[in-house]
XYZ file of C-alpha atoms in Angstrom:
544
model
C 92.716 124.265 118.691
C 89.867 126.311 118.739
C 88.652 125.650 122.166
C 92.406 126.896 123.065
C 91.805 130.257 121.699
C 88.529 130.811 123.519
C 90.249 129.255 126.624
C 92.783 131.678 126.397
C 90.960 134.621 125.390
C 89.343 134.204 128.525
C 92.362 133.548 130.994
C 93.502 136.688 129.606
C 90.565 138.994 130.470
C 89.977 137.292 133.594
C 93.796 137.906 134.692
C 94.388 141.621 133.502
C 93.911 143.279 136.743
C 96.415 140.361 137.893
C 98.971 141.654 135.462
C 98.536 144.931 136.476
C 99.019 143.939 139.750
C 102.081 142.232 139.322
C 103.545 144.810 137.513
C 103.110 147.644 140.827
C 104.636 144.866 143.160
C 107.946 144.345 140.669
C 107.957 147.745 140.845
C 107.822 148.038 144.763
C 110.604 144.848 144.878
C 112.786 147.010 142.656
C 112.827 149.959 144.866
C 113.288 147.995 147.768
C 116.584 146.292 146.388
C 117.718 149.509 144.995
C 117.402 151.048 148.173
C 119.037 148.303 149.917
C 121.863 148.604 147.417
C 121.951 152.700 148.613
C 122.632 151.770 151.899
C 125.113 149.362 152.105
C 127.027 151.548 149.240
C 126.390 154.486 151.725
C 128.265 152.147 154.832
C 130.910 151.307 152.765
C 132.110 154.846 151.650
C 131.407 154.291 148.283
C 128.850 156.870 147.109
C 128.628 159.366 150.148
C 126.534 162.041 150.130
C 125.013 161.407 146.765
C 123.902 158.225 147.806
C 122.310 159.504 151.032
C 120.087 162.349 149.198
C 118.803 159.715 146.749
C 117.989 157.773 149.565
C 116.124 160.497 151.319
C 114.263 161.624 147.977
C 113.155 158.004 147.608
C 112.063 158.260 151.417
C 110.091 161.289 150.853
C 108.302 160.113 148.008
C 110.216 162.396 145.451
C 109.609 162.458 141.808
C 111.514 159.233 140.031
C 112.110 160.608 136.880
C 113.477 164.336 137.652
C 116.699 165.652 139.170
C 119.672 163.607 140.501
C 117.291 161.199 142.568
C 115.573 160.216 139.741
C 118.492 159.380 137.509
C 119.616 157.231 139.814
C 116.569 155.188 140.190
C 115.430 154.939 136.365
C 120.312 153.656 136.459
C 119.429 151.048 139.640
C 116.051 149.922 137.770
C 117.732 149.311 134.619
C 120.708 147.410 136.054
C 118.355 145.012 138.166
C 116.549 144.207 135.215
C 119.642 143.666 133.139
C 120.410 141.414 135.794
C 117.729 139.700 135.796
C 117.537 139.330 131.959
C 121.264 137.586 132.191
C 120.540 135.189 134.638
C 117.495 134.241 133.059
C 119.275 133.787 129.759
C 122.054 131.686 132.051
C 119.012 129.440 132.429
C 118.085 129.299 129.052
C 121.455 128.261 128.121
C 121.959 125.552 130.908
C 118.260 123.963 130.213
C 118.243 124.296 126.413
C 121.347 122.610 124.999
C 121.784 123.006 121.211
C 122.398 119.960 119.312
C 125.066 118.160 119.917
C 127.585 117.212 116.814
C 126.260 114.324 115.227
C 123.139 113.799 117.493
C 119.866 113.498 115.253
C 118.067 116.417 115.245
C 114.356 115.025 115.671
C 115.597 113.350 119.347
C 115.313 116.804 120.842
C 112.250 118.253 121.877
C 113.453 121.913 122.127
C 116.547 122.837 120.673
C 117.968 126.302 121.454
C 118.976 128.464 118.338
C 120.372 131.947 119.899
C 120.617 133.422 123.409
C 120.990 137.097 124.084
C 119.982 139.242 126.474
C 118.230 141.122 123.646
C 116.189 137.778 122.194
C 116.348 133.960 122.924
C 115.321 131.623 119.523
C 114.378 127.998 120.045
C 113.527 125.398 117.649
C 110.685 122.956 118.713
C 109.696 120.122 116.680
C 107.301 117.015 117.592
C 107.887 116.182 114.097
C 109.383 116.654 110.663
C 106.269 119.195 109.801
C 104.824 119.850 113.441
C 107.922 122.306 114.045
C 108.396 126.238 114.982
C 110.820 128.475 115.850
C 109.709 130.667 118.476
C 111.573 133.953 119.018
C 111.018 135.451 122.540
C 111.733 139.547 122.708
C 113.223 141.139 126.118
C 110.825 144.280 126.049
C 111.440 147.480 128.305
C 110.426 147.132 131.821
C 110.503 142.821 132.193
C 110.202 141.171 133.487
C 107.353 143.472 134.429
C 106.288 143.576 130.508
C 105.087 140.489 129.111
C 107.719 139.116 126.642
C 107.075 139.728 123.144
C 106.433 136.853 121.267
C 106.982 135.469 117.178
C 106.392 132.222 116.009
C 107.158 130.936 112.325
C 106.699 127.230 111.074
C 109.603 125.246 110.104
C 109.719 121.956 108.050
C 112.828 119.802 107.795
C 112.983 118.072 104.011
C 111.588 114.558 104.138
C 113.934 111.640 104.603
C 116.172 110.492 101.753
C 115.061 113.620 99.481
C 117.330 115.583 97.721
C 115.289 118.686 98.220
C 116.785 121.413 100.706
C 113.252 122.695 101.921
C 109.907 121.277 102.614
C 107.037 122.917 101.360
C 104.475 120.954 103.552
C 104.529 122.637 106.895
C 101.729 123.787 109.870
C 99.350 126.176 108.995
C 99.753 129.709 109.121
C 96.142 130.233 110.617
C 97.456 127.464 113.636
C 100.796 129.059 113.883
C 98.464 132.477 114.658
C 96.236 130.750 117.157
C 99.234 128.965 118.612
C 100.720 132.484 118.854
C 97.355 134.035 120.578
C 97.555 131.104 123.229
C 100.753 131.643 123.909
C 100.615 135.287 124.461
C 98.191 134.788 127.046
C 99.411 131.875 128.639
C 102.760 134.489 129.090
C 101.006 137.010 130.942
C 99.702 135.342 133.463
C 103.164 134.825 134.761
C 104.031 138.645 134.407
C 106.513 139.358 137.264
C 108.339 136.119 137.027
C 110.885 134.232 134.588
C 108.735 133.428 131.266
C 111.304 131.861 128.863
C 111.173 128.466 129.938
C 107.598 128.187 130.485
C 106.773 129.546 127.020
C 109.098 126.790 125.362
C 107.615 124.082 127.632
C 104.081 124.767 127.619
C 104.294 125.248 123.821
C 106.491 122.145 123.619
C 103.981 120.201 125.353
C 101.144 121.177 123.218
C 102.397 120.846 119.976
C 103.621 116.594 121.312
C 100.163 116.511 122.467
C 98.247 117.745 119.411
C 98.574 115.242 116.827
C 95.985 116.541 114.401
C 97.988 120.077 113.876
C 99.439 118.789 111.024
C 96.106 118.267 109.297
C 94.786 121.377 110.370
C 94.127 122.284 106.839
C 92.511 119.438 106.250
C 89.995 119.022 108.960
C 89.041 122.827 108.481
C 88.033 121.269 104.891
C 86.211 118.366 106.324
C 84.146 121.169 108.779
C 83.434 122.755 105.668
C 81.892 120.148 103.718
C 79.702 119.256 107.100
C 78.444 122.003 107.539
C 77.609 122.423 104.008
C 75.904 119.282 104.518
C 73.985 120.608 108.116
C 72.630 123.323 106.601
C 71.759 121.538 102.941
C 69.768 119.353 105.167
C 68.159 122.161 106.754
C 67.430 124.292 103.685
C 64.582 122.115 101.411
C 66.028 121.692 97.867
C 64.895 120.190 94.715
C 65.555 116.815 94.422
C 68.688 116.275 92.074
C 68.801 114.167 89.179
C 70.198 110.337 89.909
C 73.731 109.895 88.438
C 73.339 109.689 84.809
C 75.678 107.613 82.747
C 78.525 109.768 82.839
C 78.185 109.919 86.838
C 80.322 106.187 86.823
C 83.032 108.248 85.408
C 83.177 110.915 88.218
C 81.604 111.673 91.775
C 77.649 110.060 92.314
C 75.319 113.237 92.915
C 73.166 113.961 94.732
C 71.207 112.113 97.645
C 67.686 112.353 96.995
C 66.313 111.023 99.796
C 68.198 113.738 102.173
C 67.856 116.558 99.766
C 72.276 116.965 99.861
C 73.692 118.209 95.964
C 76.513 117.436 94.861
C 77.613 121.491 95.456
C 76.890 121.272 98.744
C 79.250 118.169 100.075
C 82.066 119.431 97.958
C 83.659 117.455 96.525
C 83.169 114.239 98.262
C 80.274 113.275 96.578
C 78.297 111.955 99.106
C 76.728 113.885 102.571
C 79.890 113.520 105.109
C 79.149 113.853 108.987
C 82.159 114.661 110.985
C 81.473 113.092 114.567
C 84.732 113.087 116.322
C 88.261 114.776 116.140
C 90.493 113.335 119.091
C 93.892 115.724 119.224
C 95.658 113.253 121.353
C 95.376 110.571 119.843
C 95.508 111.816 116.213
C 91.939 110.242 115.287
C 88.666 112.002 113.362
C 85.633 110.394 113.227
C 83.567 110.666 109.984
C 80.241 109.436 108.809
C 79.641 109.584 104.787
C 76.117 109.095 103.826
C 74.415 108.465 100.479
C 70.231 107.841 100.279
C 70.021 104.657 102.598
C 73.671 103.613 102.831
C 76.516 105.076 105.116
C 80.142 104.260 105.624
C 81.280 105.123 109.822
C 84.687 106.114 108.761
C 87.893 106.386 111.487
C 90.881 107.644 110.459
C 94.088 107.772 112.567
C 96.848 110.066 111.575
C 100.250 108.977 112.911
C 102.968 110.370 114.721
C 104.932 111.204 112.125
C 102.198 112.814 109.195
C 102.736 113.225 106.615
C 105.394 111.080 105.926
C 102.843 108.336 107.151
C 99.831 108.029 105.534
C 96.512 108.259 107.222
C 95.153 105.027 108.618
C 91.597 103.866 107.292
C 89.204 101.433 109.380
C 85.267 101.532 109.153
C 83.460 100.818 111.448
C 80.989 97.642 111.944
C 77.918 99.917 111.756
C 78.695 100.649 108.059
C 75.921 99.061 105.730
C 77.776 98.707 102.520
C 78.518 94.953 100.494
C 81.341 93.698 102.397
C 82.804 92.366 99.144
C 82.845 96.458 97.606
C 83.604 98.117 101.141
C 86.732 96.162 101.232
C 87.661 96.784 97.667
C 86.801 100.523 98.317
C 89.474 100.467 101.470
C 92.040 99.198 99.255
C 91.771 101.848 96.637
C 91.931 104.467 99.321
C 94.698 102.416 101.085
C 97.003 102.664 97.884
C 96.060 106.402 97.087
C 97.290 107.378 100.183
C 100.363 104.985 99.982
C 101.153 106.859 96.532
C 100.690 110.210 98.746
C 102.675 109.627 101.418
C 105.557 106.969 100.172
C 107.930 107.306 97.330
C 107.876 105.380 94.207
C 108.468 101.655 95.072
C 111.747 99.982 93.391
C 110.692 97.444 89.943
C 110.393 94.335 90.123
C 113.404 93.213 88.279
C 112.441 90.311 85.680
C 114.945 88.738 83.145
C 113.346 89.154 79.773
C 115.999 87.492 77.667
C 119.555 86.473 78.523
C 122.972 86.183 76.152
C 123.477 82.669 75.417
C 120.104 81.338 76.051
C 119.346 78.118 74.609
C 122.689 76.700 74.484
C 123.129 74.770 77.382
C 125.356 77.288 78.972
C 125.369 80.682 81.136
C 127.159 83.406 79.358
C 126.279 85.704 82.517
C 127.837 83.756 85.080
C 127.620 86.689 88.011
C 124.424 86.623 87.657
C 122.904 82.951 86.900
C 122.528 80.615 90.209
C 124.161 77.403 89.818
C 121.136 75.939 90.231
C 119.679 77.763 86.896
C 122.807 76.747 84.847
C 122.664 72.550 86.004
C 118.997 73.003 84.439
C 119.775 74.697 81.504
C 122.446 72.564 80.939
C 120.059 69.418 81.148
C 117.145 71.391 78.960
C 117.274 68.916 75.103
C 118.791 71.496 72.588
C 117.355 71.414 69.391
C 120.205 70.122 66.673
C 121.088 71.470 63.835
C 123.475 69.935 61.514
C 124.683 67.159 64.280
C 125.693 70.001 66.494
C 123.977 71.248 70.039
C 124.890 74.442 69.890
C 122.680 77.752 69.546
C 123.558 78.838 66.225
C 125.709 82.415 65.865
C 122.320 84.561 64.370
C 120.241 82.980 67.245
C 122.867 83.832 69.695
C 123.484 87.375 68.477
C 120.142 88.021 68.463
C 119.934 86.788 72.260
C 122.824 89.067 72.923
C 120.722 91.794 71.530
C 117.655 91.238 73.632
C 119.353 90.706 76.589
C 120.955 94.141 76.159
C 118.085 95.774 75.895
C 116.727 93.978 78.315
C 119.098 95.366 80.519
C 119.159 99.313 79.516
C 115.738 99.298 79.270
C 115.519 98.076 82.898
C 118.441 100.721 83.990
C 116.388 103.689 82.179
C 113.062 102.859 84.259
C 115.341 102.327 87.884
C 117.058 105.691 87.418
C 113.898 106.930 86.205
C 111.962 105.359 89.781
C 115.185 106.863 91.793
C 114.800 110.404 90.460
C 111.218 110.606 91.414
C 111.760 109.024 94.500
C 114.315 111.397 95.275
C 112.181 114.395 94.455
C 109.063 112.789 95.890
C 107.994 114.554 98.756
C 105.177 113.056 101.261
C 101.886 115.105 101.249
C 98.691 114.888 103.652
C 96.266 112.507 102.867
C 93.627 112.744 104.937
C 91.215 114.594 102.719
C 92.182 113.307 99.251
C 91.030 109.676 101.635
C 88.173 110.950 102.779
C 87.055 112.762 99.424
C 88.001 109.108 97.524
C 85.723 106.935 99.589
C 83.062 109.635 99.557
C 82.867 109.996 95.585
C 84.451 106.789 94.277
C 82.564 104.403 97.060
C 79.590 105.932 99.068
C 78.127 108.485 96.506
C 79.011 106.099 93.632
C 77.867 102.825 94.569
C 74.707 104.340 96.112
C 73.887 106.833 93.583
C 75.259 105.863 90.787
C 73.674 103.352 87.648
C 75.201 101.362 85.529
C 76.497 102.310 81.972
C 75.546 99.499 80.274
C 72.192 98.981 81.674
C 71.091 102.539 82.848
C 70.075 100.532 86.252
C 71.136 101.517 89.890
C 73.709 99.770 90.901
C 72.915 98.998 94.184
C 69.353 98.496 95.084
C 67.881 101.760 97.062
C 66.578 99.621 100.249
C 69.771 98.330 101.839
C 67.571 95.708 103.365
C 67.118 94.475 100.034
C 70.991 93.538 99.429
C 70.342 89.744 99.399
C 67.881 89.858 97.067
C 70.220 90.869 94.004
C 70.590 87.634 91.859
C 74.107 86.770 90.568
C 73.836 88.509 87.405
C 73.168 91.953 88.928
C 76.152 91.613 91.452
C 78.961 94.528 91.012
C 82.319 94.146 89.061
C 84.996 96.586 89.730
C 87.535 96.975 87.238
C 91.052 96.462 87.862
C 92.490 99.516 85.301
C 89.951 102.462 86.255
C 87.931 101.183 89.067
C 84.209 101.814 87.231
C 81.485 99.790 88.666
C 79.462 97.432 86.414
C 76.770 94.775 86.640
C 78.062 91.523 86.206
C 76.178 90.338 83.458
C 76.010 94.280 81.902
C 79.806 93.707 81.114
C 79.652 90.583 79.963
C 76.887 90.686 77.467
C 79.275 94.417 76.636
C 82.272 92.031 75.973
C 80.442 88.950 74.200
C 79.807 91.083 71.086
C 81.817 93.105 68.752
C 83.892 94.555 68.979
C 84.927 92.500 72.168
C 85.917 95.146 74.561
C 89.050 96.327 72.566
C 87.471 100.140 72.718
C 88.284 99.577 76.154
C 86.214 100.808 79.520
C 82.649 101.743 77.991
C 82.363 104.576 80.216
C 82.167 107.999 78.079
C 85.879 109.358 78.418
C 87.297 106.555 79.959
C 88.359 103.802 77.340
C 91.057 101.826 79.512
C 91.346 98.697 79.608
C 88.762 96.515 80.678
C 90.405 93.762 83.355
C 88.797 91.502 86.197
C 89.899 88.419 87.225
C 86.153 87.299 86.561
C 86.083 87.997 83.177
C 87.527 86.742 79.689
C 89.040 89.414 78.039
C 90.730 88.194 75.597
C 89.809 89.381 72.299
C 90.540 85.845 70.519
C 88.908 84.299 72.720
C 85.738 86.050 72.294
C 85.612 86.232 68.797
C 85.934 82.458 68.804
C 83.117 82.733 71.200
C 81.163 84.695 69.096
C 81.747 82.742 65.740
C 80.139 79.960 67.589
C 77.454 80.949 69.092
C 76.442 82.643 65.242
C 77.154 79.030 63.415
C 74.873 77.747 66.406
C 72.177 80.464 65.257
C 72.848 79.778 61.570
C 72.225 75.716 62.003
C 69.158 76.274 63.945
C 67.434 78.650 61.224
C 68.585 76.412 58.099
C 67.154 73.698 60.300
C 63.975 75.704 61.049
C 63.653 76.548 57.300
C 63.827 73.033 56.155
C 61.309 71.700 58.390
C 58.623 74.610 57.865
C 58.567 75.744 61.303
């Protein structure tokens, strides 16, 4: 969008003098048709002698604006432009339908709003956020005048929300650019109809632009390269190596390119942006951290925000496969949680009324299948009878009930925040996560339990990490740890029930790698102390 305004900047220096020009020829075509008007009105008997002594004052080159002659001409000029201001709105209203009862909306590309011959308002919308509603002004002397121009950004409320306004919408520094452009795209057609081409040519740039809805957003990701650019250029200390609290939040710095952690932003890492394609809705980026790097494409759909960002890196990216992935997943669902509304429960049947008895109490909703097997389950007697007994039942009766309210409070829970959910840009919060949760992270960062790097600094040197020193990513909060660091941290008391071991964090600590189980380990524990025990009383014995 900026190479638009300096296109247009220049199209409307280099046509001024065209402008001007146009506007002495409408002039001339004016006083042509009025004259022509003069004369047949003059044939006809109408005007007479008044109409002949205009004429001749306009033949002589008499003064337009003074005496009888003049009042005349300033009455013809302002009823041919009148003219030509209705049939020009005529157009408008022929070309630009407004929507038709019952006909979606978003299937139109402009839709017209008013038609006067004092203003003409028309909707355009290449999405639910890429939308304006430009106002076109009839000034005095058009089409001679350029017409004056407003735009203002619209946004539609997302699909299925109960809102009545969207807050996402474009830009108001695009909208001013888009305004600029348009301005001077206008007067190069001074002299001529300029409705229609306004709509269309801002109709077709807005359809063709799919990156104006993340205007914002790649502004930010200029930003943070060029605070990178000139970091690099500017010699700086070298910045302390993530300490232990660094696992927690974003790496810092690089130290082998000089970048801090101020400098990038916040995404954590030095980011390179190498490509923004407005057609087809994709920016290139390139996050680097020491020796590592992560070639990032992202491709923003049609219809963003309401569809998240797509995330793909590149095959020239030098992270572990195994974390890259993992790292693409996390972004994946961050931007799913940005973009889509809460997803419905998974309904599960904790306890049902009757259970245990051989029959289905809730016969809507038990399968016949379910019943035939509960009916062939052995029932446990009691007293010579097969029956659940009436406390058992009661108490099944209970569960199941709140079983079931419990379940209702959490769906209408889910379906209010879906219906107040409302789909915001993702581009940067992806961009940001894989720079400071992945790239400045993994290649920065060290280990908690260890105080060791967890990657090694040489990429080269990847397949040289033995098994033990091989990264774990936590299921609950995502922290990095060496294998065998979270191990030996769960092997001894107290067993991981203080949770995450990085400062602040303290959730749960889950992989599908690891025991976590606290009996488990304790039994573990016991046994590996009587081991101990047996060896020294057996060490003691023997004199050794």
């Amino acid at each position: 969008m900026d190479d638009i305004q300096a296109k247009a900047v220049a199209r409307a220096a280099k046509h001024q003098e065209e402008v001007e020009a146009a506007q002495v020829r409408e002039r001339a075509r004016l006083a042509a048709l009025r004259l022509e008007e003069d004369e047949q009105a003059a044939a006809a008997g109408r005007h007479g002698a008044p109409a002949a002594a205009a004429t001749g004052a306009a033949a002589a080159g008499g003064p337009s604006g003074g005496g009888p002659a003049g009042a005349l001409e300033l009455e013809a000029r302002d009823e041919l432009e009148a003219r030509f201001i209705a049939n020009e709105v005529a157009e408008v209203r022929s070309k630009l339908l407004p929507p038709r009862e019952g006909q979606q909306q978003q299937q139109q590309r402009e839709r017209l709003r008013s038609a006067t011959t004092d203003s003409v308002q028309v909707v355009i919308a290449a999405s639910r956020v890429r939308s304006v509603l430009l106002k076109a002004f009839f000034p005095a002397g058009y089409p001679a005048t350029p017409l004056a121009l407003e735009l203002e950004a619209l946004a539609a409320p997302p699909p299925g929300s109960s809102n009545s306004s969207s807050s996402v919408r474009l830009s108001p520094v695009l909208v001013g650019k888009l305004q600029a452009a348009l301005e001077a795209e206008v007067r190069k057609h001074a002299g001529g109809r300029q409705v229609l081409h306004a709509v269309h040519w801002l109709s077709d740039c807005l359809h063709a632009n799919r990156l104006a809805a993340a205007y914002d957003e790649i502004q930010q990701l200029r930003a943070a390269a060029a605070a990178t650019t000139a970091a690099a250029t500017t010699p700086t200390s070298t910045s302390a190596i993530a300490n232990n609290n660094n696992n927690n939040t974003s790496a810092s710095a690089s130290t082998s390119t000089g970048t801090s952690t101020s400098a990038s932003g916040s995404v954590g890492c030095a980011l390179e942006l190498r490509g923004v394609k407005e057609k087809s809705g994709v920016v290139e980026v390139l996050l680097r951290a020491g020796g590592y790097h992560l070639d990032l494409r992202c491709v923003v759909p049609e219809a963003y925000p309401d569809a998240g960002v797509e995330l793909h890196a590149a095959a020239g990216s030098n992270l572990p496969p195994d974390l890259l992935s993992a790292s693409l997943a996390g972004a994946a669902d961050l931007v799913r949680r940005l973009a889509e509304p809460p997803p419905p429960a998974v309904r599960v049947e904790v306890a049902r009324a009757g259970a245990g008895t051989g029959r289905s109490s809730n016969a809507g909703s038990g399968s016949s299948s379910a019943a035939s097997s509960a009916s062939a389950t052995p029932q446990r007697r009691r007293g010579g009878g097969g029956q659940q007994t009436v406390h058992s039942e009661a108490k099944a009766a209970a569960l199941a009930a709140a079983a079931q309210e419990g379940a209702a409070a959490r769906e209408a829970a889910r379906a209010a925040a879906a219906a107040a959910h409302e789909p915001r840009p993702s581009l940067w919060a992806a961009v940001s996560y894989l720079g400071s949760r992945c790239v400045g992270l993994l290649c920065e960062g060290r280990c908690v339990a260890c105080g060791k790097r967890l990657l090694p600094s040489d990429p080269a040197k990847q397949d040289q990490v033995p098994p033990g020193m091989h990264l774990l990513r936590l299921v609950t909060c995502g922290h990095f740890f060496h294998h065998k660091c979270i191990e030996g941290f769960l092997a001894e008391p107290p067993f991981g029930r203080d949770g995450c071991p990085v400062p602040g964090c303290g959730e749960r600590v889950s992989h599908h790698k690891l025991v976590t189980e606290p009996q488990v380990l304790e039994a573990r524990w016991a046994g590996r102390q009587a081991r101990r025990r047996e060896i020294e009383d057996a060490a003691s014995i023997l004199g050794l």
